[in-house]
CSV table of C-alpha atoms and ligand atoms in Angstrom, one decimal:
chain,number,residue,atom,x,y,z
A,783,UNK,CA,-11.0,20.4,-6.0
A,784,UNK,CA,-9.7,22.2,-2.8
A,785,UNK,CA,-6.2,21.9,-1.6
A,786,UNK,CA,-6.2,21.9,2.4
A,787,UNK,CA,-2.8,21.6,4.6
A,788,UNK,CA,-4.3,22.3,8.1
A,789,UNK,CA,-6.4,20.2,10.2
A,790,UNK,CA,-8.7,23.3,11.6
A,791,UNK,CA,-9.5,24.2,7.9
A,792,UNK,CA,-10.2,20.4,7.0
A,793,UNK,CA,-12.5,19.9,10.1
A,794,UNK,CA,-14.3,23.1,8.8
A,795,UNK,CA,-14.7,21.7,5.4
A,796,UNK,CA,-15.7,18.2,6.3
A,797,UNK,CA,-18.5,19.7,8.9
A,798,UNK,CA,-20.3,21.3,6.1
A,799,UNK,CA,-19.9,18.0,3.9
A,800,UNK,CA,-21.4,15.9,6.9
A,801,UNK,CA,-24.1,18.2,7.8
A,802,UNK,CA,-25.3,17.8,4.0
A,803,UNK,CA,-25.2,14.0,4.8
A,804,UNK,CA,-22.9,13.4,2.2
A,805,UNK,CA,-21.0,10.0,2.1
A,806,UNK,CA,-17.3,10.4,2.1
A,807,UNK,CA,-14.4,8.2,0.8
A,808,UNK,CA,-10.9,8.3,1.6
A,809,UNK,CA,-8.0,7.5,-0.6
A,810,UNK,CA,-4.7,7.9,1.7
A,811,UNK,CA,-1.5,8.0,-0.2
A,812,UNK,CA,2.2,9.4,0.1
A,813,UNK,CA,2.0,11.3,-3.2
A,814,UNK,CA,4.1,10.6,-6.4
A,815,UNK,CA,0.8,9.3,-7.9
A,816,UNK,CA,0.4,6.9,-10.6
A,817,UNK,CA,-2.2,5.2,-12.5
A,818,UNK,CA,-2.6,2.7,-9.5
A,819,UNK,CA,-3.6,5.7,-7.3
A,820,UNK,CA,-5.8,6.7,-9.9
A,821,UNK,CA,-7.7,3.5,-10.2
A,822,UNK,CA,-8.5,3.8,-6.3
A,823,UNK,CA,-9.7,7.2,-6.9
A,824,UNK,CA,-11.8,6.6,-9.7
A,825,UNK,CA,-13.3,3.7,-7.9
A,826,UNK,CA,-13.8,5.9,-4.8
A,827,UNK,CA,-15.6,8.6,-7.1
A,828,UNK,CA,-18.0,6.0,-8.4
A,829,UNK,CA,-19.1,4.9,-5.0
A,830,UNK,CA,-19.5,8.1,-2.7
A,831,UNK,CA,-20.4,11.7,-3.1
A,832,UNK,CA,-17.1,13.3,-1.6
A,833,UNK,CA,-13.7,11.9,-2.4
A,834,UNK,CA,-10.7,13.0,0.0
A,835,UNK,CA,-7.3,12.0,-1.1
A,836,UNK,CA,-4.6,12.5,1.6
A,837,UNK,CA,-0.9,13.2,0.6
A,838,UNK,CA,1.5,12.8,3.2
A,839,UNK,CA,4.9,11.1,3.1
A,840,UNK,CA,4.6,9.7,6.8
A,841,UNK,CA,8.0,9.6,8.5
A,842,UNK,CA,6.8,7.3,11.0
A,843,UNK,CA,6.6,4.3,8.8
A,844,UNK,CA,10.0,4.6,7.3
A,845,UNK,CA,12.7,2.8,9.2
A,846,UNK,CA,15.5,3.9,6.7
A,847,UNK,CA,16.2,7.4,6.6
A,848,UNK,CA,17.7,7.4,3.1
A,849,UNK,CA,14.6,5.8,2.0
A,850,UNK,CA,12.6,8.7,3.3
A,851,UNK,CA,14.6,11.3,2.0
A,852,UNK,CA,14.6,9.8,-1.5
A,853,UNK,CA,10.9,9.0,-1.5
A,854,UNK,CA,9.6,11.0,-4.6
A,855,UNK,CA,7.7,14.2,-3.9
A,856,UNK,CA,5.6,15.5,-7.0
A,857,UNK,CA,2.9,17.4,-5.3
A,858,UNK,CA,2.0,19.8,-8.3
A,859,UNK,CA,1.9,16.8,-10.7
A,860,UNK,CA,-0.2,15.0,-8.2
A,861,UNK,CA,-2.7,17.6,-8.0
A,862,UNK,CA,-3.1,17.7,-11.8
A,863,UNK,CA,-3.6,14.0,-12.1
A,864,UNK,CA,-6.1,13.7,-9.4
A,865,UNK,CA,-8.2,17.0,-9.8
A,866,UNK,CA,-10.9,15.6,-12.2
A,867,UNK,CA,-12.0,12.9,-9.5
A,868,UNK,CA,-11.2,14.4,-6.2
A,869,UNK,CA,-13.0,17.0,-4.0
A,870,UNK,CA,-10.7,17.5,-1.1
A,871,UNK,CA,-6.7,17.0,-1.1
A,872,UNK,CA,-5.3,17.1,2.6
A,873,UNK,CA,-1.5,17.4,2.1
A,874,UNK,CA,-0.4,18.6,5.8
A,875,UNK,CA,3.3,19.1,6.9
A,876,UNK,CA,4.8,16.8,9.2
A,877,UNK,CA,4.5,19.5,12.0
A,878,UNK,CA,0.8,19.8,11.5
A,879,UNK,CA,0.3,16.1,11.7
A,880,UNK,CA,2.7,15.6,14.3
A,881,UNK,CA,3.3,18.5,16.6
A,882,UNK,CA,4.9,16.3,19.2
A,883,UNK,CA,6.5,12.9,18.2
A,884,UNK,CA,3.6,10.4,18.1
A,885,UNK,CA,3.5,7.7,21.0
A,886,UNK,CA,0.9,5.3,19.9
A,887,UNK,CA,1.9,1.6,20.0
A,888,UNK,CA,-0.3,-0.7,18.1
A,889,UNK,CA,-0.1,-4.5,18.5
A,890,UNK,CA,-0.8,-6.3,15.1
A,891,UNK,CA,0.2,-9.9,16.7
A,892,UNK,CA,1.3,-12.2,14.1
A,893,UNK,CA,0.4,-10.1,11.4
A,894,UNK,CA,3.3,-7.7,11.8
A,895,UNK,CA,5.8,-10.2,12.7
A,896,UNK,CA,6.4,-11.5,9.2
A,897,UNK,CA,7.6,-10.3,5.6
A,898,UNK,CA,7.3,-6.5,5.7
A,899,UNK,CA,7.1,-6.4,9.3
A,900,UNK,CA,10.3,-8.6,9.8
A,901,UNK,CA,12.2,-6.6,7.3
A,902,UNK,CA,11.2,-3.1,8.4
A,903,UNK,CA,10.8,-2.9,12.0
A,904,UNK,CA,8.2,-0.3,13.1
A,905,UNK,CA,7.0,0.0,9.8
A,906,UNK,CA,3.4,-1.1,10.5
A,907,UNK,CA,3.0,0.6,13.8
A,908,UNK,CA,4.0,3.9,11.6
A,909,UNK,CA,1.3,2.7,9.0
A,910,UNK,CA,-1.3,2.3,11.9
A,911,UNK,CA,-0.5,5.6,13.5
A,912,UNK,CA,-1.0,7.8,10.5
A,913,UNK,CA,-4.1,5.8,9.1
A,914,UNK,CA,-5.9,5.8,12.3
A,915,UNK,CA,-5.4,9.5,12.5
A,916,UNK,CA,-6.8,10.0,9.2
A,917,UNK,CA,-9.8,7.9,9.9
A,918,UNK,CA,-10.4,9.8,13.2
A,919,UNK,CA,-10.0,13.0,11.6
A,920,UNK,CA,-12.1,12.6,8.4
A,921,UNK,CA,-14.3,9.8,9.6
A,922,UNK,CA,-14.9,8.4,6.2
A,923,UNK,CA,-17.6,5.7,5.2
A,924,UNK,CA,-15.1,4.0,3.1
A,925,UNK,CA,-11.4,3.8,2.6
A,926,UNK,CA,-9.3,2.3,-0.5
A,927,UNK,CA,-6.1,0.4,-0.4
A,928,UNK,CA,-4.2,-1.4,-3.2
A,929,UNK,CA,-3.8,-5.3,-3.0
A,930,UNK,CA,-0.2,-4.7,-4.0
A,931,UNK,CA,0.5,-4.0,-0.3
A,932,UNK,CA,-1.2,-7.2,0.5
A,933,UNK,CA,0.3,-7.3,4.4
A,934,UNK,CA,-0.6,-3.5,4.8
A,935,UNK,CA,-4.2,-4.6,3.7
A,936,UNK,CA,-4.6,-7.2,6.3
A,937,UNK,CA,-3.0,-4.7,8.9
A,938,UNK,CA,-5.8,-1.9,8.1
A,939,UNK,CA,-8.3,-4.5,8.3
A,940,UNK,CA,-6.9,-5.5,11.8
A,941,UNK,CA,-6.8,-1.8,12.9
A,942,UNK,CA,-10.2,-1.2,12.1
A,943,UNK,CA,-11.4,-4.4,13.8
A,944,UNK,CA,-9.6,-3.7,17.0
A,945,UNK,CA,-10.7,-0.4,17.4
A,946,UNK,CA,-14.5,-1.0,16.3
A,947,UNK,CA,-13.9,1.6,13.4
A,948,UNK,CA,-17.3,2.1,11.5
A,949,UNK,CA,-15.8,2.0,8.0
A,950,UNK,CA,-15.5,-0.1,4.9
A,951,UNK,CA,-12.2,-1.1,3.7
A,952,UNK,CA,-12.2,-1.5,-0.1
A,953,UNK,CA,-9.3,-3.6,-1.5
A,954,UNK,CA,-8.4,-2.5,-4.9
A,955,UNK,CA,-6.5,-5.0,-7.5
A,956,UNK,CA,-2.7,-4.2,-8.4
A,957,UNK,CA,-2.5,-1.9,-11.6
A,958,UNK,CA,0.7,-2.9,-13.7
A,959,UNK,CA,2.7,-1.4,-16.3
A,960,UNK,CA,2.6,-2.6,-19.7
A,961,UNK,CA,5.4,-5.0,-19.0
A,962,UNK,CA,3.8,-6.4,-16.0
A,963,UNK,CA,5.7,-4.4,-13.2
A,964,UNK,CA,3.4,-3.4,-10.4
A,965,UNK,CA,2.9,0.5,-10.3
A,966,UNK,CA,4.7,1.9,-7.3
A,967,UNK,CA,5.7,5.4,-6.5
A,968,UNK,CA,9.1,3.7,-6.2
A,969,UNK,CA,9.3,2.8,-9.9
A,970,UNK,CA,10.3,6.6,-10.5
A,971,UNK,CA,13.6,5.7,-9.0
A,972,UNK,CA,14.4,3.2,-11.7
A,973,UNK,CA,15.7,3.5,-15.1
A,974,UNK,CA,13.8,1.9,-17.9
A,975,UNK,CA,16.2,-0.9,-18.1
A,976,UNK,CA,15.7,-1.4,-14.3
A,977,UNK,CA,11.9,-1.5,-14.8
A,978,UNK,CA,12.2,-4.2,-17.6
A,979,UNK,CA,14.5,-6.2,-15.3
A,980,UNK,CA,12.0,-5.8,-12.3
A,981,UNK,CA,9.2,-6.8,-14.4
A,982,UNK,CA,10.7,-10.1,-15.1
A,983,UNK,CA,10.0,-10.9,-11.3
A,984,UNK,CA,6.3,-10.9,-12.1
A,985,UNK,CA,6.9,-13.1,-15.1
A,986,UNK,CA,8.4,-15.7,-12.6
A,987,UNK,CA,5.4,-15.2,-10.3
A,988,UNK,CA,3.1,-15.9,-13.3
A,989,UNK,CA,4.9,-18.9,-14.4
A,990,UNK,CA,4.7,-20.2,-10.8
A,991,UNK,CA,1.0,-19.8,-10.7
A,992,UNK,CA,0.7,-22.0,-13.7
A,993,UNK,CA,2.9,-24.7,-12.6
A,994,UNK,CA,1.0,-28.1,-12.5
A,995,UNK,CA,1.9,-29.1,-8.8
A,996,UNK,CA,0.2,-28.9,-5.3
A,997,UNK,CA,3.4,-28.7,-3.7
A,998,UNK,CA,4.2,-25.2,-2.0
A,999,UNK,CA,8.0,-26.3,-1.5
A,1000,UNK,CA,8.2,-26.9,-5.2
A,1001,UNK,CA,6.6,-23.5,-6.0
A,1002,UNK,CA,9.0,-21.9,-3.6
A,1003,UNK,CA,12.0,-23.5,-4.8
A,1004,UNK,CA,11.2,-22.5,-8.3
A,1005,UNK,CA,10.7,-18.9,-7.6
A,1006,UNK,CA,13.9,-18.6,-5.4
A,1007,UNK,CA,15.9,-20.2,-7.8
A,1008,UNK,CA,14.7,-18.3,-10.9
A,1009,UNK,CA,15.3,-15.0,-9.1
A,1010,UNK,CA,18.7,-16.2,-7.9
A,1011,UNK,CA,19.5,-16.4,-11.5
A,1012,UNK,CA,18.9,-12.7,-11.9
A,1013,UNK,CA,22.2,-10.7,-11.6
A,1014,UNK,CA,20.5,-7.2,-10.8
A,1015,UNK,CA,17.9,-8.5,-8.3
A,1016,UNK,CA,18.4,-9.3,-4.7
A,1017,UNK,CA,15.7,-11.3,-3.1
A,1018,UNK,CA,14.8,-10.1,0.3
A,1019,UNK,CA,12.0,-12.6,0.8
A,1020,UNK,CA,9.6,-14.7,-1.0
A,1021,UNK,CA,6.7,-16.7,1.2
A,1022,UNK,CA,3.7,-18.4,0.2
A,1023,UNK,CA,1.1,-17.5,3.1
A,1024,UNK,CA,-2.5,-17.8,4.0
A,1025,UNK,CA,-4.3,-14.8,2.9
A,1026,UNK,CA,-6.1,-13.8,6.1
A,1027,UNK,CA,-3.5,-15.0,9.2
A,1028,UNK,CA,-0.2,-14.5,6.8
A,1029,UNK,CA,1.3,-17.5,8.1
A,1030,UNK,CA,3.3,-19.3,5.8
A,1031,UNK,CA,1.5,-22.5,4.6
A,1032,UNK,CA,3.0,-26.0,3.8
A,1033,UNK,CA,0.2,-27.1,1.6
A,1034,UNK,CA,-3.0,-25.8,0.0
A,1035,UNK,CA,-5.4,-27.9,2.1
A,1036,UNK,CA,-7.5,-25.9,4.8
A,1037,UNK,CA,-6.3,-22.7,3.2
A,1038,UNK,CA,-9.3,-21.1,1.2
A,1039,UNK,CA,-6.9,-18.3,0.2
A,1040,UNK,CA,-3.2,-18.6,-0.6
A,1041,UNK,CA,-0.9,-15.7,-1.8
A,1042,UNK,CA,2.7,-15.6,-2.6
A,1043,UNK,CA,4.6,-12.4,-1.5
A,1044,UNK,CA,7.9,-11.3,-2.8
A,1045,UNK,CA,10.3,-8.4,-1.7
A,1046,UNK,CA,13.5,-7.5,-3.7
A,1047,UNK,CA,16.1,-4.9,-4.2
A,1048,UNK,CA,17.1,-3.6,-7.7
A,1049,UNK,CA,19.9,-1.3,-7.1
A,1050,UNK,CA,19.1,0.4,-3.8
A,1051,UNK,CA,15.2,0.6,-4.7
A,1052,UNK,CA,13.1,-2.0,-2.8
A,1053,UNK,CA,10.0,-3.4,-4.4
A,1054,UNK,CA,7.3,-5.7,-3.3
A,1055,UNK,CA,4.6,-7.6,-5.2
A,1056,UNK,CA,2.3,-10.8,-4.7
A,1057,UNK,CA,0.3,-13.2,-6.8
A,1058,UNK,CA,-2.7,-15.4,-5.7
A,1059,UNK,CA,-2.5,-19.1,-6.1
A,1060,UNK,CA,-5.9,-19.9,-4.5
B,71,PAF,O1,0.2,2.6,1.0
B,71,PAF,C1,0.7,3.9,1.4
B,71,PAF,O2,1.1,4.7,0.5
B,71,PAF,C2,1.0,4.2,2.9
B,71,PAF,O3,1.5,3.1,3.6
B,71,PAF,C3,-0.4,4.8,3.3
B,71,PAF,C4,-1.5,3.9,3.7
B,71,PAF,C5,-0.8,6.1,2.8
B,71,PAF,C6,-0.1,5.4,4.8
B,71,PAF,O4,1.1,6.3,4.8
């Protein structure tokens, strides 16, 4: 595994890889890596000849400076975790990626107006900026994204479509801790007790999945009222949406895919999760 911190060196190494006709997979991350990331990297390992992992805490996607400052940074540990499965780690500085403030403006239409987009203004433009720059730089055949960030996945697919990028986006299932909590770098900021409490939100989602009803309203009411009973959890949103348009659905008819998405705070840590109904 080679660790690269500057763009020129990355270009040199990738030029050699491409001259040898090797297939490249990209796993973009912000570091603080866990088993969820590892599952993406392992999948990439099986499906391509060269695996590139980016580790970059992207300031343009944070709309809260405290959240950016507190985002865990654990490069040494990260490198140890992934060394067996990764060929190239690209971990640039902010100055390397953004020598001047980035000015790109993406329009993801209604996809960016709901849920995370509504709660975190500018977040998806920041994600679009960095992911497009990595795609342009690395030109991978495939890129891997976790389904935990369900809306991000929809945004990335749209970015690829809008810009006619030749790439296969590979969605990867959410990996969970034993208690059901979706793995997230932010979990590192929780105590053991908070992790257990946060995992109960997923248990509520599971119960809602098993409800014997076709009424979206009933499911929404159930989830929101159960979460409202939890003293340590502040619900940001729970929405049941079409899995392609991300528009809220009123019934299951005419929607081949329907997903419930939740965002909540435990202490000052904000977590997201989702569950598929259809
Ligand atoms: O999902 C993430 O970790 C980030 O949003 C991504 C895709 C690496 C872009 O910074």
